[in-house]
Short mmCIF file of C-alpha atoms and ligand atoms in Angstrom, two decimals:
data_model
loop_
_atom_site.label_atom_id
_atom_site.label_comp_id
_atom_site.label_asym_id
_atom_site.label_seq_id
_atom_site.Cartn_x
_atom_site.Cartn_y
_atom_site.Cartn_z
CA MET A 1 15.66 -3.18 -15.11
CA ARG A 2 13.87 -1.64 -12.16
CA ILE A 3 11.23 0.96 -12.94
CA LEU A 4 9.20 3.23 -10.66
CA GLY A 5 5.68 3.77 -12.03
CA ILE A 6 3.49 6.71 -10.97
CA GLU A 7 -0.25 6.91 -11.68
CA THR A 8 -2.48 9.89 -10.83
CA SER A 9 -4.83 10.21 -13.81
CA CYS A 10 -8.12 9.81 -11.95
CA ASP A 11 -8.88 9.08 -8.30
CA GLU A 12 -6.13 6.69 -7.26
CA THR A 13 -2.70 7.93 -6.23
CA SER A 14 -0.39 5.03 -6.92
CA ALA A 15 3.31 4.23 -7.13
CA ALA A 16 5.00 0.89 -7.75
CA VAL A 17 8.39 -0.63 -8.34
CA VAL A 18 8.46 -3.32 -11.02
CA GLU A 19 11.36 -5.42 -12.27
CA GLU A 20 10.60 -6.92 -15.67
CA GLY A 21 7.00 -7.83 -14.84
CA VAL A 22 7.66 -8.77 -11.21
CA VAL A 23 5.87 -6.39 -8.86
CA CYS A 24 8.22 -5.50 -5.99
CA SER A 25 5.71 -3.03 -4.51
CA ASN A 26 2.41 -1.46 -5.54
CA VAL A 27 0.94 1.18 -3.24
CA VAL A 28 -2.52 2.54 -4.06
CA GLN A 29 -4.20 5.33 -2.12
CA GLY A 30 -7.81 5.64 -3.24
CA GLN A 31 -10.18 8.58 -2.80
CA ALA A 32 -13.57 6.88 -3.16
CA ASP A 33 -14.78 8.25 0.21
CA LEU A 34 -14.02 11.78 -0.93
CA HIS A 35 -16.16 11.49 -4.06
CA ALA A 36 -18.87 9.09 -2.84
CA ALA A 37 -21.31 11.84 -1.92
CA TYR A 38 -21.10 13.33 -5.43
CA GLY A 39 -21.68 10.06 -7.32
CA GLY A 40 -18.51 10.57 -9.37
CA VAL A 41 -15.01 12.02 -9.30
CA VAL A 42 -14.81 15.77 -8.58
CA PRO A 43 -11.62 16.84 -10.46
CA GLU A 44 -10.56 19.64 -8.11
CA LEU A 45 -10.97 17.47 -5.01
CA ALA A 46 -9.06 14.69 -6.78
CA SER A 47 -6.03 16.84 -7.63
CA ARG A 48 -5.82 18.24 -4.10
CA ALA A 49 -5.91 14.71 -2.70
CA HIS A 50 -3.17 13.62 -5.13
CA ILE A 51 -0.99 16.46 -3.79
CA ARG A 52 -1.54 15.22 -0.22
CA HIS A 53 -0.91 11.56 -1.05
CA ILE A 54 1.81 11.50 -3.69
CA PHE A 55 4.92 11.78 -1.48
CA PRO A 56 3.82 9.24 1.16
CA VAL A 57 2.76 6.85 -1.63
CA VAL A 58 6.05 7.11 -3.58
CA THR A 59 8.11 6.83 -0.38
CA GLU A 60 6.16 3.75 0.69
CA ALA A 61 6.54 2.11 -2.73
CA LEU A 62 10.32 2.53 -2.53
CA ARG A 63 10.41 1.33 1.07
CA GLN A 64 8.34 -1.81 0.39
CA SER A 65 10.56 -2.75 -2.53
CA ASN A 66 13.71 -2.23 -0.43
CA CYS A 67 15.23 0.05 -3.01
CA THR A 68 16.38 3.62 -3.18
CA GLY A 69 15.73 6.14 -5.91
CA HIS A 70 19.37 5.78 -7.00
CA SER A 71 18.91 2.08 -7.78
CA LEU A 72 16.09 2.75 -10.27
CA ASP A 73 16.66 2.46 -14.02
CA GLY A 74 13.83 4.77 -14.98
CA ILE A 75 10.73 6.65 -13.85
CA ALA A 76 7.49 6.04 -15.74
CA VAL A 77 4.47 8.26 -15.27
CA THR A 78 0.97 8.44 -16.70
CA ALA A 79 1.03 11.48 -19.01
CA GLY A 80 -2.58 11.03 -20.17
CA PRO A 81 -5.41 10.65 -20.87
CA GLY A 82 -7.11 11.66 -17.64
CA LEU A 83 -7.98 14.59 -15.39
CA ILE A 84 -5.50 17.40 -15.98
CA GLY A 85 -4.99 18.37 -12.32
CA GLY A 86 -4.13 14.84 -11.24
CA LEU A 87 -1.88 14.22 -14.24
CA LEU A 88 0.08 17.41 -13.47
CA VAL A 89 0.76 16.27 -9.90
CA GLY A 90 2.15 12.91 -11.04
CA LEU A 91 4.20 14.42 -13.84
CA ALA A 92 5.73 17.14 -11.65
CA VAL A 93 6.88 14.56 -9.11
CA ALA A 94 8.18 12.14 -11.76
CA LYS A 95 10.07 14.92 -13.55
CA GLY A 96 11.55 16.23 -10.32
CA MET A 97 12.73 12.77 -9.30
CA ALA A 98 14.10 11.94 -12.75
CA MET A 99 16.04 15.21 -12.87
CA ALA A 100 17.43 14.94 -9.35
CA LEU A 101 18.36 11.26 -9.71
CA GLU A 102 19.51 11.63 -13.34
CA LYS A 103 17.25 8.81 -14.53
CA PRO A 104 15.27 8.41 -17.76
CA LEU A 105 11.72 9.79 -17.66
CA ILE A 106 9.06 7.83 -19.57
CA GLY A 107 5.60 9.31 -20.25
CA ILE A 108 2.99 6.55 -20.55
CA HIS A 109 -0.50 6.40 -22.06
CA HIS A 110 -2.82 5.27 -19.27
CA MET A 111 -4.58 2.70 -21.47
CA GLU A 112 -1.28 1.18 -22.57
CA GLY A 113 -0.67 0.72 -18.87
CA HIS A 114 -3.98 -1.16 -18.52
CA LEU A 115 -3.00 -3.26 -21.52
CA MET A 116 0.10 -4.39 -19.65
CA SER A 117 -1.70 -5.35 -16.43
CA PRO A 118 -2.29 -9.07 -17.25
CA PHE A 119 1.48 -9.42 -17.71
CA LEU A 120 2.18 -8.40 -14.10
CA ARG A 121 3.02 -10.99 -11.48
CA ALA A 122 4.08 -11.29 -7.85
CA GLU A 123 7.59 -12.41 -6.93
CA GLY A 124 7.94 -16.20 -7.25
CA GLU A 125 4.83 -16.49 -9.42
CA THR A 126 5.20 -18.14 -12.83
CA PRO A 127 4.84 -15.64 -15.70
CA SER A 128 1.44 -15.56 -17.37
CA ASP A 129 1.41 -17.16 -20.81
CA CYS A 130 -0.15 -14.07 -22.41
CA ASP A 131 1.68 -12.77 -25.42
CA PHE A 132 1.18 -10.61 -28.50
CA PRO A 133 -0.66 -10.52 -30.86
CA PHE A 134 -4.13 -10.40 -29.28
CA VAL A 135 -7.47 -8.62 -29.28
CA ALA A 136 -7.87 -6.41 -26.20
CA LEU A 137 -11.04 -5.25 -24.50
CA LEU A 138 -10.08 -2.22 -22.42
CA VAL A 139 -12.94 -1.25 -20.15
CA SER A 140 -12.51 1.49 -17.59
CA GLY A 141 -14.38 4.46 -16.19
CA GLY A 142 -13.37 6.66 -19.11
CA HIS A 143 -12.82 4.28 -22.03
CA THR A 144 -14.32 1.28 -23.78
CA TRP A 145 -11.97 0.15 -26.50
CA LEU A 146 -11.62 -2.98 -28.56
CA LEU A 147 -8.25 -3.04 -30.22
CA TYR A 148 -5.94 -5.37 -32.03
CA ALA A 149 -2.51 -5.33 -30.42
CA GLU A 150 -0.01 -6.69 -32.92
CA ARG A 151 2.97 -6.08 -30.67
CA PHE A 152 3.89 -3.69 -27.87
CA GLY A 153 3.38 -0.18 -29.24
CA ARG A 154 1.42 -1.23 -32.34
CA TYR A 155 -2.33 -1.06 -31.88
CA ARG A 156 -5.30 -0.88 -34.25
CA LEU A 157 -8.57 0.40 -32.84
CA LEU A 158 -11.41 -1.96 -33.81
CA GLY A 159 -14.18 -0.20 -31.94
CA GLN A 160 -14.97 2.16 -29.10
CA THR A 161 -17.94 3.55 -27.26
CA ARG A 162 -19.91 6.26 -28.99
CA ASP A 163 -21.19 7.65 -25.69
CA ASP A 164 -20.65 6.40 -22.14
CA ALA A 165 -17.78 4.10 -21.20
CA ALA A 166 -18.72 0.75 -19.66
CA GLY A 167 -17.46 1.83 -16.23
CA GLU A 168 -19.41 5.06 -16.53
CA ALA A 169 -22.55 3.03 -17.30
CA PHE A 170 -21.95 1.05 -14.09
CA ASP A 171 -21.32 4.24 -12.11
CA LYS A 172 -24.37 6.11 -13.44
CA GLY A 173 -26.62 3.05 -13.08
CA ALA A 174 -25.46 2.64 -9.51
CA ARG A 175 -26.28 6.25 -8.75
CA MET A 176 -29.84 5.74 -10.02
CA LEU A 177 -30.13 2.72 -7.73
CA GLY A 178 -28.95 4.78 -4.77
CA LEU A 179 -25.58 2.99 -4.59
CA PRO A 180 -22.28 4.71 -3.76
CA TYR A 181 -19.40 5.57 -6.11
CA PRO A 182 -17.63 3.62 -7.58
CA GLY A 183 -20.73 1.95 -8.93
CA GLY A 184 -19.18 -1.11 -10.59
CA PRO A 185 -18.29 -3.03 -7.43
CA ALA A 186 -21.55 -1.87 -5.77
CA ILE A 187 -23.74 -3.15 -8.64
CA ALA A 188 -21.72 -6.37 -8.86
CA ALA A 189 -22.20 -7.05 -5.13
CA LEU A 190 -25.95 -6.34 -5.24
CA ALA A 191 -26.38 -8.39 -8.42
CA GLN A 192 -24.97 -11.55 -6.87
CA GLU A 193 -28.32 -12.63 -5.40
CA GLY A 194 -30.41 -11.09 -8.19
CA ASP A 195 -32.41 -12.56 -11.06
CA ARG A 196 -30.59 -11.66 -14.29
CA GLN A 197 -33.75 -12.20 -16.34
CA ALA A 198 -36.04 -10.09 -14.14
CA VAL A 199 -35.93 -7.02 -16.41
CA ARG A 200 -35.19 -7.24 -20.13
CA PHE A 201 -32.94 -4.22 -20.66
CA PRO A 202 -31.95 -3.38 -24.26
CA ARG A 203 -28.67 -4.55 -25.78
CA ALA A 204 -27.19 -2.08 -28.24
CA TRP A 205 -25.59 -4.32 -30.87
CA MET A 206 -25.78 -1.62 -33.57
CA ASP A 207 -23.91 -2.70 -36.69
CA ARG A 208 -23.02 -6.35 -36.07
CA GLU A 209 -20.06 -6.08 -38.42
CA ARG A 210 -18.55 -3.26 -36.39
CA PHE A 211 -17.26 -3.18 -32.88
CA ASP A 212 -18.46 0.13 -31.51
CA PHE A 213 -20.43 0.25 -28.29
CA SER A 214 -23.24 2.44 -27.00
CA PHE A 215 -24.45 2.40 -23.41
CA SER A 216 -26.51 5.57 -23.13
CA GLY A 217 -29.71 3.83 -24.26
CA LEU A 218 -29.28 1.24 -21.54
CA LYS A 219 -28.84 4.00 -18.98
CA THR A 220 -32.04 5.68 -20.18
CA ALA A 221 -33.85 2.32 -20.09
CA LEU A 222 -32.87 1.95 -16.43
CA ARG A 223 -34.12 5.43 -15.64
CA THR A 224 -37.43 4.75 -17.40
CA HIS A 225 -37.79 1.39 -15.66
CA LEU A 226 -37.23 2.94 -12.24
CA LEU A 227 -39.81 5.64 -13.01
CA THR A 228 -42.44 3.18 -14.21
CA HIS A 229 -41.63 0.47 -11.63
CA PRO A 230 -40.52 2.45 -8.56
CA LEU A 231 -38.62 0.37 -6.03
CA GLU A 232 -39.57 0.59 -2.37
CA ALA A 233 -36.48 1.55 -0.33
CA ASP A 234 -36.72 -1.70 1.66
CA ASP A 235 -37.27 -3.94 -1.36
CA LEU A 236 -33.83 -5.57 -1.32
CA GLN A 237 -34.72 -8.36 -3.75
CA GLY A 238 -36.19 -5.83 -6.19
CA HIS A 239 -32.93 -3.85 -6.12
CA ARG A 240 -30.91 -7.06 -6.58
CA ASP A 241 -32.99 -8.10 -9.60
CA VAL A 242 -32.65 -4.73 -11.33
CA ALA A 243 -28.89 -4.63 -10.62
CA ALA A 244 -28.40 -8.18 -11.96
CA SER A 245 -30.46 -7.46 -15.11
CA TYR A 246 -28.61 -4.21 -15.76
CA GLN A 247 -25.20 -5.83 -15.27
CA GLU A 248 -26.24 -8.69 -17.57
CA ALA A 249 -27.10 -6.28 -20.39
CA LEU A 250 -23.66 -4.65 -20.10
CA VAL A 251 -21.79 -7.95 -19.85
CA GLU A 252 -23.62 -9.58 -22.75
CA VAL A 253 -22.66 -6.80 -25.17
CA LEU A 254 -19.05 -6.60 -23.96
CA VAL A 255 -18.59 -10.35 -24.32
CA GLY A 256 -20.48 -10.64 -27.60
CA LYS A 257 -18.57 -7.83 -29.31
CA SER A 258 -15.18 -8.98 -27.99
CA LEU A 259 -15.60 -12.53 -29.25
CA ALA A 260 -16.98 -11.27 -32.57
CA ALA A 261 -13.89 -9.05 -32.90
CA CYS A 262 -11.65 -12.08 -32.28
CA ARG A 263 -13.44 -13.96 -35.06
CA ALA A 264 -13.24 -10.98 -37.43
CA VAL A 265 -9.48 -10.57 -37.10
CA GLY A 266 -8.82 -14.30 -36.81
CA SER A 267 -7.39 -14.10 -33.30
CA ARG A 268 -7.76 -16.80 -30.67
CA ARG A 269 -6.45 -14.58 -27.92
CA LEU A 270 -8.40 -12.02 -25.94
CA LEU A 271 -6.99 -9.82 -23.21
CA VAL A 272 -9.36 -7.96 -20.91
CA ALA A 273 -8.17 -5.08 -18.74
CA GLY A 274 -9.35 -1.92 -16.96
CA GLY A 275 -11.51 -1.47 -13.88
CA VAL A 276 -14.57 -3.22 -15.34
CA GLY A 277 -12.32 -6.22 -16.01
CA ALA A 278 -12.62 -6.89 -12.27
CA ASN A 279 -16.30 -7.75 -12.78
CA GLN A 280 -16.84 -11.39 -11.84
CA ARG A 281 -19.89 -11.87 -14.05
CA LEU A 282 -17.94 -10.54 -17.06
CA ARG A 283 -15.13 -13.00 -16.31
CA THR A 284 -17.57 -15.91 -15.89
CA VAL A 285 -19.53 -15.26 -19.10
CA LEU A 286 -16.33 -14.74 -21.06
CA THR A 287 -14.96 -18.06 -19.85
CA GLN A 288 -18.25 -19.80 -20.65
CA GLN A 289 -18.51 -18.42 -24.16
CA ALA A 290 -14.87 -18.15 -25.23
CA GLY A 291 -14.69 -21.60 -26.85
CA ALA A 292 -11.29 -21.86 -28.51
CA VAL A 293 -10.38 -18.27 -27.61
CA GLN A 294 -7.88 -18.00 -24.80
CA VAL A 295 -8.84 -15.24 -22.34
CA TRP A 296 -6.38 -13.34 -20.16
CA VAL A 297 -7.45 -11.07 -17.32
CA PRO A 298 -5.22 -9.28 -14.80
CA PRO A 299 -4.99 -10.35 -11.17
CA LEU A 300 -7.75 -8.38 -9.37
CA PRO A 301 -5.50 -5.75 -7.71
CA PHE A 302 -4.18 -4.77 -11.14
CA CYS A 303 -7.59 -4.28 -12.81
CA THR A 304 -8.23 -0.85 -11.38
CA ASP A 305 -5.69 1.97 -11.66
CA ASN A 306 -2.25 1.18 -10.29
CA GLY A 307 1.37 2.25 -10.67
CA ALA A 308 2.63 -1.25 -11.49
CA MET A 309 1.01 -1.33 -14.93
CA ILE A 310 2.56 2.07 -15.71
CA ALA A 311 5.99 0.83 -14.60
CA LEU A 312 5.72 -2.24 -16.86
CA ALA A 313 4.68 -0.15 -19.88
CA GLY A 314 7.63 2.14 -19.03
CA TRP A 315 9.99 -0.82 -19.04
CA HIS A 316 8.83 -1.80 -22.55
CA ARG A 317 9.24 1.77 -23.83
CA LEU A 318 12.69 2.12 -22.25
CA ARG A 319 13.78 -1.18 -23.76
CA LEU A 320 12.81 0.23 -27.15
CA GLY A 321 14.89 3.34 -26.43
CA GLN A 322 11.79 5.54 -26.19
CA CYS A 323 12.14 7.79 -23.19
CA SER A 324 10.70 11.29 -22.92
CA ASP A 325 12.56 14.58 -22.74
CA TRP A 326 12.02 17.40 -20.24
CA SER A 327 9.41 18.99 -22.51
CA LEU A 328 7.03 16.12 -21.68
CA ASN A 329 3.63 17.56 -20.82
CA VAL A 330 0.32 16.04 -19.79
CA ARG A 331 -2.24 15.07 -22.43
CA PRO A 332 -5.75 14.97 -20.91
CA ARG A 333 -6.92 13.76 -24.34
CA TRP A 334 -4.63 11.38 -26.15
CA PRO A 335 -6.05 9.34 -29.05
CA ILE A 336 -4.68 5.81 -29.21
CA ALA A 337 -3.92 6.34 -32.91
CA GLU A 338 -1.14 8.77 -31.92
CA LEU A 339 0.45 6.15 -29.71
CA SER A 340 0.81 3.39 -32.25
CA ALA A 341 4.08 3.10 -34.11
O1 KG4 B 1 -9.52 1.53 -14.75
P1 KG4 B 1 -10.18 2.24 -13.64
O2 KG4 B 1 -9.72 1.95 -12.25
O3 KG4 B 1 -10.10 3.80 -13.82
C1 KG4 B 1 -10.20 4.43 -15.05
O4 KG4 B 1 -9.20 4.41 -15.80
O5 KG4 B 1 -11.32 4.91 -15.31
O6 KG4 B 1 -11.74 1.92 -13.78
C2 KG4 B 1 -12.69 2.43 -12.90
C3 KG4 B 1 -14.04 1.93 -13.32
C4 KG4 B 1 -15.18 2.54 -12.52
O7 KG4 B 1 -16.17 2.98 -13.44
C5 KG4 B 1 -15.70 1.38 -11.68
O8 KG4 B 1 -17.08 1.46 -11.38
C6 KG4 B 1 -15.38 0.20 -12.55
O9 KG4 B 1 -14.13 0.51 -13.13
N1 KG4 B 1 -15.27 -1.06 -11.79
C7 KG4 B 1 -16.10 -2.10 -11.96
C8 KG4 B 1 -15.72 -3.08 -11.00
N2 KG4 B 1 -14.64 -2.59 -10.29
C9 KG4 B 1 -14.39 -1.35 -10.80
N3 KG4 B 1 -17.13 -2.28 -12.80
C10 KG4 B 1 -17.79 -3.45 -12.73
N4 KG4 B 1 -17.50 -4.42 -11.83
C11 KG4 B 1 -16.48 -4.28 -10.96
N5 KG4 B 1 -16.20 -5.26 -10.09
ZN1 ZN B 2 -7.72 3.29 -15.64
#
């Protein structure tokens, strides 16, 4: 089955054609430059940019995969959660195409898309050995979730952030350090030559038996540190040390809680996905500490938002006979509990 996936929930306009896990094309048009000056995504600017980019992106995805709309078996689109303006652009295009081409329309939960990203592969590549059931750490700009995925479509939330998402903590920390949006890659790059022990930032473990996260205290600690130990603009090593120490505090909690969750549910499989999953230090520490737990991460291009992961989730839903009807609407808020069968 050949599925077109459309993703417009935040600041990437993306479309992809995927055939049973094999990515035939994946076109991503980012908007980071547009939002950089504001230190975060400006929703109105994002939706206008999606309108400008969506047709070229979809056309290019079809062209690169050498297929026409008529040869598709279904059209999957992110229906939520996310920014309402962007979601509406993607849904309107997906609905229009599905109606005109008489193809099934499949509304997808953005985080279920992320969950599918480690299963994606390029043509000719051997399939990843990842398989259900597993514990999943989903870490993006808007969510930090630990869940137990028993099978496709059946998820149990083990923990989530009580305040900022992990990606948000990277983005806000970066802003305080004078780095551009998105902050995750900027902090990661600066941290490479930094001393991870230079500043002892707090780790919010909270209840060790539970798997919720909290990153707002860490953010405040960074602000306080920068006020009490101001960095000279030209003190590159000072900036590197603070970035490395801040990143380490985030990574340590993410890794510690994920592995504790694996132990608690008796799982030896951990899947990590979402934009923060691209973080090299997170990947390294996970590998070092995983022990008997097998860790799966997506190929780097599929960590951040992309249409391919939406197409693959769409394929699974279609296979289960679960397509949407024309009343499908966007859901800017969409609790995972309502997704699980
Ligand atoms: O999944 P994603 O592309 O969009 C959302 O669904 O939110 O995640 C974006 C988030 C941003 O907060 C960005 O700073 C973070 O992922 N991110 C990273 C890295 N690359 C992207 N955080 C840490 N290290 C990275 N290398
Ligand atoms: Zn995302």
